[in-house]
Amino acid sequence: MDKKRYLWEGLDQKRYEIMDILPQEKQSAVLIMRCRNPSDRHWCLEYLGNGHYFSSYTELAEYYQKHFKKKLNNIHF
């Protein structure tokens, strides 16, 4: 499956590095992104046009597990 189909025009890929794309349904996916700017909050979980920002990957993983009832696989970075 081509996960890049879940990306959209206007997604700020200069500011955020896409670390993982996790399909949820046929037309939607969770994007796990890391900010390239070290002075900014470092992690973002994007889903259905809403961004949630976290200071650490651990915080993001806990949020994902609570809201999507699934565990994240560890991202190697």
mmCIF file with all atom_site columns, N, CA and C in Angstrom:
data_model
loop_
_atom_site.group_PDB
_atom_site.id
_atom_site.type_symbol
_atom_site.label_atom_id
_atom_site.label_alt_id
_atom_site.label_comp_id
_atom_site.label_asym_id
_atom_site.label_entity_id
_atom_site.label_seq_id
_atom_site.pdbx_PDB_ins_code
_atom_site.Cartn_x
_atom_site.Cartn_y
_atom_site.Cartn_z
_atom_site.occupancy
_atom_site.B_iso_or_equiv
_atom_site.pdbx_formal_charge
_atom_site.auth_seq_id
_atom_site.auth_comp_id
_atom_site.auth_asym_id
_atom_site.auth_atom_id
_atom_site.pdbx_PDB_model_num
ATOM 1   N N  . MET A 1 1  ? 0.837   -1.179 0.000  1.00 0.00 ? 1  MET A N  1
ATOM 2   C CA . MET A 1 1  ? 0.000   0.000  0.000  1.00 0.00 ? 1  MET A CA 1
ATOM 3   C C  . MET A 1 1  ? 0.885   1.246  0.000  1.00 0.00 ? 1  MET A C  1
ATOM 4   N N  . ASP A 1 2  ? 0.509   2.212  -0.809 1.00 0.00 ? 2  ASP A N  1
ATOM 5   C CA . ASP A 1 2  ? 1.245   3.461  -0.870 1.00 0.00 ? 2  ASP A CA 1
ATOM 6   C C  . ASP A 1 2  ? 0.716   4.410  0.208  1.00 0.00 ? 2  ASP A C  1
ATOM 7   N N  . LYS A 1 3  ? 1.438   4.492  1.292  1.00 0.00 ? 3  LYS A N  1
ATOM 8   C CA . LYS A 1 3  ? 0.987   5.328  2.413  1.00 0.00 ? 3  LYS A CA 1
ATOM 9   C C  . LYS A 1 3  ? 1.064   6.820  2.090  1.00 0.00 ? 3  LYS A C  1
ATOM 10  N N  . LYS A 1 4  ? 1.839   7.192  1.089  1.00 0.00 ? 4  LYS A N  1
ATOM 11  C CA . LYS A 1 4  ? 1.969   8.613  0.756  1.00 0.00 ? 4  LYS A CA 1
ATOM 12  C C  . LYS A 1 4  ? 0.659   9.206  0.245  1.00 0.00 ? 4  LYS A C  1
ATOM 13  N N  . ARG A 1 5  ? -0.306  8.350  -0.091 1.00 0.00 ? 5  ARG A N  1
ATOM 14  C CA . ARG A 1 5  ? -1.603  8.870  -0.545 1.00 0.00 ? 5  ARG A CA 1
ATOM 15  C C  . ARG A 1 5  ? -2.344  9.586  0.588  1.00 0.00 ? 5  ARG A C  1
ATOM 16  N N  . TYR A 1 6  ? -1.911  9.356  1.833  1.00 0.00 ? 6  TYR A N  1
ATOM 17  C CA . TYR A 1 6  ? -2.541  10.006 2.982  1.00 0.00 ? 6  TYR A CA 1
ATOM 18  C C  . TYR A 1 6  ? -1.992  11.417 3.230  1.00 0.00 ? 6  TYR A C  1
ATOM 19  N N  . LEU A 1 7  ? -0.960  11.807 2.504  1.00 0.00 ? 7  LEU A N  1
ATOM 20  C CA . LEU A 1 7  ? -0.408  13.153 2.649  1.00 0.00 ? 7  LEU A CA 1
ATOM 21  C C  . LEU A 1 7  ? -1.234  14.115 1.807  1.00 0.00 ? 7  LEU A C  1
ATOM 22  N N  . TRP A 1 8  ? -1.273  15.372 2.185  1.00 0.00 ? 8  TRP A N  1
ATOM 23  C CA . TRP A 1 8  ? -2.081  16.336 1.467  1.00 0.00 ? 8  TRP A CA 1
ATOM 24  C C  . TRP A 1 8  ? -1.263  17.586 1.182  1.00 0.00 ? 8  TRP A C  1
ATOM 25  N N  . GLU A 1 9  ? -1.736  18.320 0.202  1.00 0.00 ? 9  GLU A N  1
ATOM 26  C CA . GLU A 1 9  ? -1.096  19.574 -0.166 1.00 0.00 ? 9  GLU A CA 1
ATOM 27  C C  . GLU A 1 9  ? -1.220  20.542 1.004  1.00 0.00 ? 9  GLU A C  1
ATOM 28  N N  . GLY A 1 10 ? -0.156  21.216 1.307  1.00 0.00 ? 10 GLY A N  1
ATOM 29  C CA . GLY A 1 10 ? -0.159  22.159 2.414  1.00 0.00 ? 10 GLY A CA 1
ATOM 30  C C  . GLY A 1 10 ? 0.420   21.585 3.699  1.00 0.00 ? 10 GLY A C  1
ATOM 31  N N  . LEU A 1 11 ? 0.647   20.272 3.739  1.00 0.00 ? 11 LEU A N  1
ATOM 32  C CA . LEU A 1 11 ? 1.290   19.665 4.905  1.00 0.00 ? 11 LEU A CA 1
ATOM 33  C C  . LEU A 1 11 ? 2.725   20.179 4.967  1.00 0.00 ? 11 LEU A C  1
ATOM 34  N N  . ASP A 1 12 ? 3.119   20.740 6.083  1.00 0.00 ? 12 ASP A N  1
ATOM 35  C CA . ASP A 1 12 ? 4.424   21.391 6.213  1.00 0.00 ? 12 ASP A CA 1
ATOM 36  C C  . ASP A 1 12 ? 5.540   20.368 6.411  1.00 0.00 ? 12 ASP A C  1
ATOM 37  N N  . GLN A 1 13 ? 6.035   19.838 5.294  1.00 0.00 ? 13 GLN A N  1
ATOM 38  C CA . GLN A 1 13 ? 7.104   18.849 5.363  1.00 0.00 ? 13 GLN A CA 1
ATOM 39  C C  . GLN A 1 13 ? 8.483   19.479 5.475  1.00 0.00 ? 13 GLN A C  1
ATOM 40  N N  . LYS A 1 14 ? 8.550   20.803 5.362  1.00 0.00 ? 14 LYS A N  1
ATOM 41  C CA . LYS A 1 14 ? 9.831   21.483 5.619  1.00 0.00 ? 14 LYS A CA 1
ATOM 42  C C  . LYS A 1 14 ? 10.048  21.600 7.125  1.00 0.00 ? 14 LYS A C  1
ATOM 43  N N  . ARG A 1 15 ? 8.992   21.866 7.842  1.00 0.00 ? 15 ARG A N  1
ATOM 44  C CA . ARG A 1 15 ? 9.095   22.023 9.295  1.00 0.00 ? 15 ARG A CA 1
ATOM 45  C C  . ARG A 1 15 ? 9.055   20.677 10.022 1.00 0.00 ? 15 ARG A C  1
ATOM 46  N N  . TYR A 1 16 ? 8.261   19.730 9.487  1.00 0.00 ? 16 TYR A N  1
ATOM 47  C CA . TYR A 1 16 ? 8.084   18.433 10.142 1.00 0.00 ? 16 TYR A CA 1
ATOM 48  C C  . TYR A 1 16 ? 8.569   17.290 9.268  1.00 0.00 ? 16 TYR A C  1
ATOM 49  N N  . GLU A 1 17 ? 9.309   16.399 9.869  1.00 0.00 ? 17 GLU A N  1
ATOM 50  C CA . GLU A 1 17 ? 9.721   15.166 9.217  1.00 0.00 ? 17 GLU A CA 1
ATOM 51  C C  . GLU A 1 17 ? 8.671   14.108 9.533  1.00 0.00 ? 17 GLU A C  1
ATOM 52  N N  . ILE A 1 18 ? 8.147   13.453 8.521  1.00 0.00 ? 18 ILE A N  1
ATOM 53  C CA . ILE A 1 18 ? 7.141   12.422 8.736  1.00 0.00 ? 18 ILE A CA 1
ATOM 54  C C  . ILE A 1 18 ? 7.859   11.141 9.142  1.00 0.00 ? 18 ILE A C  1
ATOM 55  N N  . MET A 1 19 ? 7.568   10.685 10.357 1.00 0.00 ? 19 MET A N  1
ATOM 56  C CA . MET A 1 19 ? 8.237   9.510  10.905 1.00 0.00 ? 19 MET A CA 1
ATOM 57  C C  . MET A 1 19 ? 7.446   8.226  10.631 1.00 0.00 ? 19 MET A C  1
ATOM 58  N N  . ASP A 1 20 ? 6.108   8.330  10.577 1.00 0.00 ? 20 ASP A N  1
ATOM 59  C CA . ASP A 1 20 ? 5.281   7.159  10.327 1.00 0.00 ? 20 ASP A CA 1
ATOM 60  C C  . ASP A 1 20 ? 3.904   7.605  9.860  1.00 0.00 ? 20 ASP A C  1
ATOM 61  N N  . ILE A 1 21 ? 3.266   6.756  9.053  1.00 0.00 ? 21 ILE A N  1
ATOM 62  C CA . ILE A 1 21 ? 1.901   6.962  8.592  1.00 0.00 ? 21 ILE A CA 1
ATOM 63  C C  . ILE A 1 21 ? 1.130   5.707  8.976  1.00 0.00 ? 21 ILE A C  1
ATOM 64  N N  . LEU A 1 22 ? 0.115   5.874  9.804  1.00 0.00 ? 22 LEU A N  1
ATOM 65  C CA . LEU A 1 22 ? -0.636  4.742  10.346 1.00 0.00 ? 22 LEU A CA 1
ATOM 66  C C  . LEU A 1 22 ? -2.086  4.796  9.862  1.00 0.00 ? 22 LEU A C  1
ATOM 67  N N  . PRO A 1 23 ? -2.412  4.051  8.797  1.00 0.00 ? 23 PRO A N  1
ATOM 68  C CA . PRO A 1 23 ? -3.790  4.053  8.307  1.00 0.00 ? 23 PRO A CA 1
ATOM 69  C C  . PRO A 1 23 ? -4.768  3.617  9.397  1.00 0.00 ? 23 PRO A C  1
ATOM 70  N N  . GLN A 1 24 ? -5.891  4.332  9.490  1.00 0.00 ? 24 GLN A N  1
ATOM 71  C CA . GLN A 1 24 ? -6.927  4.017  10.465 1.00 0.00 ? 24 GLN A CA 1
ATOM 72  C C  . GLN A 1 24 ? -8.170  3.475  9.765  1.00 0.00 ? 24 GLN A C  1
ATOM 73  N N  . GLU A 1 25 ? -8.512  4.081  8.669  1.00 0.00 ? 25 GLU A N  1
ATOM 74  C CA . GLU A 1 25 ? -9.648  3.690  7.846  1.00 0.00 ? 25 GLU A CA 1
ATOM 75  C C  . GLU A 1 25 ? -9.215  3.868  6.399  1.00 0.00 ? 25 GLU A C  1
ATOM 76  N N  . LYS A 1 26 ? -10.084 3.549  5.486  1.00 0.00 ? 26 LYS A N  1
ATOM 77  C CA . LYS A 1 26 ? -9.735  3.621  4.067  1.00 0.00 ? 26 LYS A CA 1
ATOM 78  C C  . LYS A 1 26 ? -9.256  5.019  3.653  1.00 0.00 ? 26 LYS A C  1
ATOM 79  N N  . GLN A 1 27 ? -9.867  6.050  4.200  1.00 0.00 ? 27 GLN A N  1
ATOM 80  C CA . GLN A 1 27 ? -9.559  7.418  3.785  1.00 0.00 ? 27 GLN A CA 1
ATOM 81  C C  . GLN A 1 27 ? -8.795  8.240  4.819  1.00 0.00 ? 27 GLN A C  1
ATOM 82  N N  . SER A 1 28 ? -8.430  7.666  5.954  1.00 0.00 ? 28 SER A N  1
ATOM 83  C CA . SER A 1 28 ? -7.759  8.469  6.984  1.00 0.00 ? 28 SER A CA 1
ATOM 84  C C  . SER A 1 28 ? -6.581  7.719  7.588  1.00 0.00 ? 28 SER A C  1
ATOM 85  N N  . ALA A 1 29 ? -5.643  8.507  8.073  1.00 0.00 ? 29 ALA A N  1
ATOM 86  C CA . ALA A 1 29 ? -4.451  7.946  8.709  1.00 0.00 ? 29 ALA A CA 1
ATOM 87  C C  . ALA A 1 29 ? -3.954  8.905  9.773  1.00 0.00 ? 29 ALA A C  1
ATOM 88  N N  . VAL A 1 30 ? -3.242  8.361  10.735 1.00 0.00 ? 30 VAL A N  1
ATOM 89  C CA . VAL A 1 30 ? -2.535  9.164  11.727 1.00 0.00 ? 30 VAL A CA 1
ATOM 90  C C  . VAL A 1 30 ? -1.129  9.388  11.190 1.00 0.00 ? 30 VAL A C  1
ATOM 91  N N  . LEU A 1 31 ? -0.690  10.647 11.208 1.00 0.00 ? 31 LEU A N  1
ATOM 92  C CA . LEU A 1 31 ? 0.687   10.966 10.840 1.00 0.00 ? 31 LEU A CA 1
ATOM 93  C C  . LEU A 1 31 ? 1.466   11.232 12.115 1.00 0.00 ? 31 LEU A C  1
ATOM 94  N N  . ILE A 1 32 ? 2.592   10.592 12.248 1.00 0.00 ? 32 ILE A N  1
ATOM 95  C CA . ILE A 1 32 ? 3.517   10.846 13.354 1.00 0.00 ? 32 ILE A CA 1
ATOM 96  C C  . ILE A 1 32 ? 4.662   11.660 12.769 1.00 0.00 ? 32 ILE A C  1
ATOM 97  N N  . MET A 1 33 ? 4.847   12.865 13.301 1.00 0.00 ? 33 MET A N  1
ATOM 98  C CA . MET A 1 33 ? 5.854   13.764 12.743 1.00 0.00 ? 33 MET A CA 1
ATOM 99  C C  . MET A 1 33 ? 6.745   14.328 13.847 1.00 0.00 ? 33 MET A C  1
ATOM 100 N N  . ARG A 1 34 ? 7.972   14.611 13.453 1.00 0.00 ? 34 ARG A N  1
ATOM 101 C CA . ARG A 1 34 ? 8.928   15.222 14.370 1.00 0.00 ? 34 ARG A CA 1
ATOM 102 C C  . ARG A 1 34 ? 9.348   16.562 13.790 1.00 0.00 ? 34 ARG A C  1
ATOM 103 N N  . CYS A 1 35 ? 9.336   17.586 14.634 1.00 0.00 ? 35 CYS A N  1
ATOM 104 C CA . CYS A 1 35 ? 9.714   18.930 14.206 1.00 0.00 ? 35 CYS A CA 1
ATOM 105 C C  . CYS A 1 35 ? 11.216  18.978 13.926 1.00 0.00 ? 35 CYS A C  1
ATOM 106 N N  . ARG A 1 36 ? 11.565  19.620 12.829 1.00 0.00 ? 36 ARG A N  1
ATOM 107 C CA . ARG A 1 36 ? 12.992  19.759 12.466 1.00 0.00 ? 36 ARG A CA 1
ATOM 108 C C  . ARG A 1 36 ? 13.659  20.888 13.252 1.00 0.00 ? 36 ARG A C  1
ATOM 109 N N  . ASN A 1 37 ? 12.859  21.775 13.849 1.00 0.00 ? 37 ASN A N  1
ATOM 110 C CA . ASN A 1 37 ? 13.380  22.910 14.617 1.00 0.00 ? 37 ASN A CA 1
ATOM 111 C C  . ASN A 1 37 ? 13.517  22.500 16.080 1.00 0.00 ? 37 ASN A C  1
ATOM 112 N N  . PRO A 1 38 ? 14.734  22.394 16.602 1.00 0.00 ? 38 PRO A N  1
ATOM 113 C CA . PRO A 1 38 ? 14.917  21.938 17.977 1.00 0.00 ? 38 PRO A CA 1
ATOM 114 C C  . PRO A 1 38 ? 14.345  22.867 19.051 1.00 0.00 ? 38 PRO A C  1
ATOM 115 N N  . SER A 1 39 ? 14.046  24.122 18.732 1.00 0.00 ? 39 SER A N  1
ATOM 116 C CA . SER A 1 39 ? 13.498  25.023 19.750 1.00 0.00 ? 39 SER A CA 1
ATOM 117 C C  . SER A 1 39 ? 11.974  24.934 19.832 1.00 0.00 ? 39 SER A C  1
ATOM 118 N N  . ASP A 1 40 ? 11.356  24.154 18.935 1.00 0.00 ? 40 ASP A N  1
ATOM 119 C CA . ASP A 1 40 ? 9.904   23.996 18.920 1.00 0.00 ? 40 ASP A CA 1
ATOM 120 C C  . ASP A 1 40 ? 9.539   22.697 19.641 1.00 0.00 ? 40 ASP A C  1
ATOM 121 N N  . ARG A 1 41 ? 8.225   22.509 19.947 1.00 0.00 ? 41 ARG A N  1
ATOM 122 C CA . ARG A 1 41 ? 7.786   21.221 20.496 1.00 0.00 ? 41 ARG A CA 1
ATOM 123 C C  . ARG A 1 41 ? 8.139   20.174 19.465 1.00 0.00 ? 41 ARG A C  1
ATOM 124 N N  . HIS A 1 42 ? 8.656   19.076 19.891 1.00 0.00 ? 42 HIS A N  1
ATOM 125 C CA . HIS A 1 42 ? 9.327   18.171 18.967 1.00 0.00 ? 42 HIS A CA 1
ATOM 126 C C  . HIS A 1 42 ? 8.447   17.180 18.227 1.00 0.00 ? 42 HIS A C  1
ATOM 127 N N  . TRP A 1 43 ? 7.284   16.835 18.720 1.00 0.00 ? 43 TRP A N  1
ATOM 128 C CA . TRP A 1 43 ? 6.476   15.783 18.108 1.00 0.00 ? 43 TRP A CA 1
ATOM 129 C C  . TRP A 1 43 ? 5.055   16.250 17.813 1.00 0.00 ? 43 TRP A C  1
ATOM 130 N N  . CYS A 1 44 ? 4.485   15.740 16.719 1.00 0.00 ? 44 CYS A N  1
ATOM 131 C CA . CYS A 1 44 ? 3.112   16.071 16.347 1.00 0.00 ? 44 CYS A CA 1
ATOM 132 C C  . CYS A 1 44 ? 2.402   14.800 15.893 1.00 0.00 ? 44 CYS A C  1
ATOM 133 N N  . LEU A 1 45 ? 1.179   14.627 16.352 1.00 0.00 ? 45 LEU A N  1
ATOM 134 C CA . LEU A 1 45 ? 0.293   13.573 15.881 1.00 0.00 ? 45 LEU A CA 1
ATOM 135 C C  . LEU A 1 45 ? -0.833  14.285 15.134 1.00 0.00 ? 45 LEU A C  1
ATOM 136 N N  . GLU A 1 46 ? -0.954  14.030 13.856 1.00 0.00 ? 46 GLU A N  1
ATOM 137 C CA . GLU A 1 46 ? -1.942  14.677 13.003 1.00 0.00 ? 46 GLU A CA 1
ATOM 138 C C  . GLU A 1 46 ? -2.990  13.648 12.594 1.00 0.00 ? 46 GLU A C  1
ATOM 139 N N  . TYR A 1 47 ? -4.278  13.984 12.819 1.00 0.00 ? 47 TYR A N  1
ATOM 140 C CA . TYR A 1 47 ? -5.354  13.080 12.440 1.00 0.00 ? 47 TYR A CA 1
ATOM 141 C C  . TYR A 1 47 ? -6.592  13.892 12.088 1.00 0.00 ? 47 TYR A C  1
ATOM 142 N N  . LEU A 1 48 ? -7.113  13.653 10.913 1.00 0.00 ? 48 LEU A N  1
ATOM 143 C CA . LEU A 1 48 ? -8.317  14.328 10.421 1.00 0.00 ? 48 LEU A CA 1
ATOM 144 C C  . LEU A 1 48 ? -8.208  15.853 10.521 1.00 0.00 ? 48 LEU A C  1
ATOM 145 N N  . GLY A 1 49 ? -7.034  16.381 10.193 1.00 0.00 ? 49 GLY A N  1
ATOM 146 C CA . GLY A 1 49 ? -6.830  17.820 10.182 1.00 0.00 ? 49 GLY A CA 1
ATOM 147 C C  . GLY A 1 49 ? -6.542  18.446 11.531 1.00 0.00 ? 49 GLY A C  1
ATOM 148 N N  . ASN A 1 50 ? -6.457  17.644 12.574 1.00 0.00 ? 50 ASN A N  1
ATOM 149 C CA . ASN A 1 50 ? -6.151  18.158 13.911 1.00 0.00 ? 50 ASN A CA 1
ATOM 150 C C  . ASN A 1 50 ? -4.748  17.736 14.316 1.00 0.00 ? 50 ASN A C  1
ATOM 151 N N  . GLY A 1 51 ? -3.963  18.696 14.759 1.00 0.00 ? 51 GLY A N  1
ATOM 152 C CA . GLY A 1 51 ? -2.612  18.420 15.227 1.00 0.00 ? 51 GLY A CA 1
ATOM 153 C C  . GLY A 1 51 ? -2.553  18.456 16.742 1.00 0.00 ? 51 GLY A C  1
ATOM 154 N N  . HIS A 1 52 ? -1.909  17.480 17.311 1.00 0.00 ? 52 HIS A N  1
ATOM 155 C CA . HIS A 1 52 ? -1.662  17.426 18.753 1.00 0.00 ? 52 HIS A CA 1
ATOM 156 C C  . HIS A 1 52 ? -0.153  17.397 18.931 1.00 0.00 ? 52 HIS A C  1
ATOM 157 N N  . TYR A 1 53 ? 0.366   18.263 19.813 1.00 0.00 ? 53 TYR A N  1
ATOM 158 C CA . TYR A 1 53 ? 1.802   18.474 19.932 1.00 0.00 ? 53 TYR A CA 1
ATOM 159 C C  . TYR A 1 53 ? 2.319   17.984 21.276 1.00 0.00 ? 53 TYR A C  1
ATOM 160 N N  . PHE A 1 54 ? 3.520   17.401 21.255 1.00 0.00 ? 54 PHE A N  1
ATOM 161 C CA . PHE A 1 54 ? 4.091   16.768 22.439 1.00 0.00 ? 54 PHE A CA 1
ATOM 162 C C  . PHE A 1 54 ? 5.574   17.096 22.545 1.00 0.00 ? 54 PHE A C  1
ATOM 163 N N  . SER A 1 55 ? 6.054   17.163 23.771 1.00 0.00 ? 55 SER A N  1
ATOM 164 C CA . SER A 1 55 ? 7.464   17.429 24.020 1.00 0.00 ? 55 SER A CA 1
ATOM 165 C C  . SER A 1 55 ? 8.328   16.186 23.838 1.00 0.00 ? 55 SER A C  1
ATOM 166 N N  . SER A 1 56 ? 7.720   15.005 23.904 1.00 0.00 ? 56 SER A N  1
ATOM 167 C CA . SER A 1 56 ? 8.499   13.773 23.765 1.00 0.00 ? 56 SER A CA 1
ATOM 168 C C  . SER A 1 56 ? 7.712   12.716 22.991 1.00 0.00 ? 56 SER A C  1
ATOM 169 N N  . TYR A 1 57 ? 8.434   11.765 22.451 1.00 0.00 ? 57 TYR A N  1
ATOM 170 C CA . TYR A 1 57 ? 7.801   10.650 21.754 1.00 0.00 ? 57 TYR A CA 1
ATOM 171 C C  . TYR A 1 57 ? 6.971   9.819  22.727 1.00 0.00 ? 57 TYR A C  1
ATOM 172 N N  . THR A 1 58 ? 7.440   9.688  23.960 1.00 0.00 ? 58 THR A N  1
ATOM 173 C CA . THR A 1 58 ? 6.712   8.921  24.975 1.00 0.00 ? 58 THR A CA 1
ATOM 174 C C  . THR A 1 58 ? 5.326   9.514  25.215 1.00 0.00 ? 58 THR A C  1
ATOM 175 N N  . GLU A 1 59 ? 5.237   10.834 25.341 1.00 0.00 ? 59 GLU A N  1
ATOM 176 C CA . GLU A 1 59 ? 3.940   11.498 25.522 1.00 0.00 ? 59 GLU A CA 1
ATOM 177 C C  . GLU A 1 59 ? 3.028   11.239 24.331 1.00 0.00 ? 59 GLU A C  1
ATOM 178 N N  . LEU A 1 60 ? 3.575   11.330 23.127 1.00 0.00 ? 60 LEU A N  1
ATOM 179 C CA . LEU A 1 60 ? 2.797   11.081 21.924 1.00 0.00 ? 60 LEU A CA 1
ATOM 180 C C  . LEU A 1 60 ? 2.286   9.639  21.907 1.00 0.00 ? 60 LEU A C  1
ATOM 181 N N  . ALA A 1 61 ? 3.146   8.674  22.228 1.00 0.00 ? 61 ALA A N  1
ATOM 182 C CA . ALA A 1 61 ? 2.770   7.255  22.227 1.00 0.00 ? 61 ALA A CA 1
ATOM 183 C C  . ALA A 1 61 ? 1.671   6.980  23.253 1.00 0.00 ? 61 ALA A C  1
ATOM 184 N N  . GLU A 1 62 ? 1.741   7.607  24.411 1.00 0.00 ? 62 GLU A N  1
ATOM 185 C CA . GLU A 1 62 ? 0.703   7.433  25.430 1.00 0.00 ? 62 GLU A CA 1
ATOM 186 C C  . GLU A 1 62 ? -0.635  7.994  24.947 1.00 0.00 ? 62 GLU A C  1
ATOM 187 N N  . TYR A 1 63 ? -0.601  9.148  24.305 1.00 0.00 ? 63 TYR A N  1
ATOM 188 C CA . TYR A 1 63 ? -1.815  9.747  23.754 1.00 0.00 ? 63 TYR A CA 1
ATOM 189 C C  . TYR A 1 63 ? -2.415  8.833  22.686 1.00 0.00 ? 63 TYR A C  1
ATOM 190 N N  . TYR A 1 64 ? -1.578  8.328  21.792 1.00 0.00 ? 64 TYR A N  1
ATOM 191 C CA . TYR A 1 64 ? -2.047  7.443  20.730 1.00 0.00 ? 64 TYR A CA 1
ATOM 192 C C  . TYR A 1 64 ? -2.716  6.203  21.317 1.00 0.00 ? 64 TYR A C  1
ATOM 193 N N  . GLN A 1 65 ? -2.088  5.602  22.302 1.00 0.00 ? 65 GLN A N  1
ATOM 194 C CA . GLN A 1 65 ? -2.643  4.384  22.907 1.00 0.00 ? 65 GLN A CA 1
ATOM 195 C C  . GLN A 1 65 ? -3.992  4.679  23.576 1.00 0.00 ? 65 GLN A C  1
ATOM 196 N N  . LYS A 1 66 ? -4.089  5.795  24.272 1.00 0.00 ? 66 LYS A N  1
ATOM 197 C CA . LYS A 1 66 ? -5.328  6.152  24.967 1.00 0.00 ? 66 LYS A CA 1
ATOM 198 C C  . LYS A 1 66 ? -6.467  6.418  23.971 1.00 0.00 ? 66 LYS A C  1
ATOM 199 N N  . HIS A 1 67 ? -6.182  7.130  22.890 1.00 0.00 ? 67 HIS A N  1
ATOM 200 C CA . HIS A 1 67 ? -7.240  7.544  21.971 1.00 0.00 ? 67 HIS A CA 1
ATOM 201 C C  . HIS A 1 67 ? -7.544  6.540  20.857 1.00 0.00 ? 67 HIS A C  1
ATOM 202 N N  . PHE A 1 68 ? -6.582  5.736  20.476 1.00 0.00 ? 68 PHE A N  1
ATOM 203 C CA . PHE A 1 68 ? -6.788  4.803  19.372 1.00 0.00 ? 68 PHE A CA 1
ATOM 204 C C  . PHE A 1 68 ? -6.791  3.341  19.828 1.00 0.00 ? 68 PHE A C  1
ATOM 205 N N  . LYS A 1 69 ? -6.569  3.131  21.129 1.00 0.00 ? 69 LYS A N  1
ATOM 206 C CA . LYS A 1 69 ? -6.616  1.787  21.727 1.00 0.00 ? 69 LYS A CA 1
ATOM 207 C C  . LYS A 1 69 ? -5.635  0.810  21.059 1.00 0.00 ? 69 LYS A C  1
ATOM 208 N N  . LYS A 1 70 ? -4.507  1.345  20.600 1.00 0.00 ? 70 LYS A N  1
ATOM 209 C CA . LYS A 1 70 ? -3.451  0.546  19.989 1.00 0.00 ? 70 LYS A CA 1
ATOM 210 C C  . LYS A 1 70 ? -2.117  1.074  20.483 1.00 0.00 ? 70 LYS A C  1
ATOM 211 N N  . LYS A 1 71 ? -1.126  0.201  20.528 1.00 0.00 ? 71 LYS A N  1
ATOM 212 C CA . LYS A 1 71 ? 0.217   0.636  20.875 1.00 0.00 ? 71 LYS A CA 1
ATOM 213 C C  . LYS A 1 71 ? 0.977   1.019  19.611 1.00 0.00 ? 71 LYS A C  1
ATOM 214 N N  . LEU A 1 72 ? 1.824   2.015  19.748 1.00 0.00 ? 72 LEU A N  1
ATOM 215 C CA . LEU A 1 72 ? 2.711   2.385  18.652 1.00 0.00 ? 72 LEU A CA 1
ATOM 216 C C  . LEU A 1 72 ? 3.926   1.487  18.656 1.00 0.00 ? 72 LEU A C  1
ATOM 217 N N  . ASN A 1 73 ? 4.390   1.145  17.478 1.00 0.00 ? 73 ASN A N  1
ATOM 218 C CA . ASN A 1 73 ? 5.680   0.488  17.385 1.00 0.00 ? 73 ASN A CA 1
ATOM 219 C C  . ASN A 1 73 ? 6.739   1.554  17.608 1.00 0.00 ? 73 ASN A C  1
ATOM 220 N N  . ASN A 1 74 ? 7.844   1.187  18.223 1.00 0.00 ? 74 ASN A N  1
ATOM 221 C CA . ASN A 1 74 ? 8.905   2.160  18.439 1.00 0.00 ? 74 ASN A CA 1
ATOM 222 C C  . ASN A 1 74 ? 9.451   2.628  17.103 1.00 0.00 ? 74 ASN A C  1
ATOM 223 N N  . ILE A 1 75 ? 9.594   3.921  16.978 1.00 0.00 ? 75 ILE A N  1
ATOM 224 C CA . ILE A 1 75 ? 10.173  4.516  15.790 1.00 0.00 ? 75 ILE A CA 1
ATOM 225 C C  . ILE A 1 75 ? 11.658  4.665  16.036 1.00 0.00 ? 75 ILE A C  1
ATOM 226 N N  . HIS A 1 76 ? 12.444  4.217  15.093 1.00 0.00 ? 76 HIS A N  1
ATOM 227 C CA . HIS A 1 76 ? 13.905  4.353  15.211 1.00 0.00 ? 76 HIS A CA 1
ATOM 228 C C  . HIS A 1 76 ? 14.330  5.669  14.588 1.00 0.00 ? 76 HIS A C  1
ATOM 229 N N  . PHE A 1 77 ? 14.878  6.541  15.427 1.00 0.00 ? 77 PHE A N  1
ATOM 230 C CA . PHE A 1 77 ? 15.304  7.855  14.947 1.00 0.00 ? 77 PHE A CA 1
ATOM 231 C C  . PHE A 1 77 ? 16.630  8.227  15.527 1.00 0.00 ? 77 PHE A C  1
#
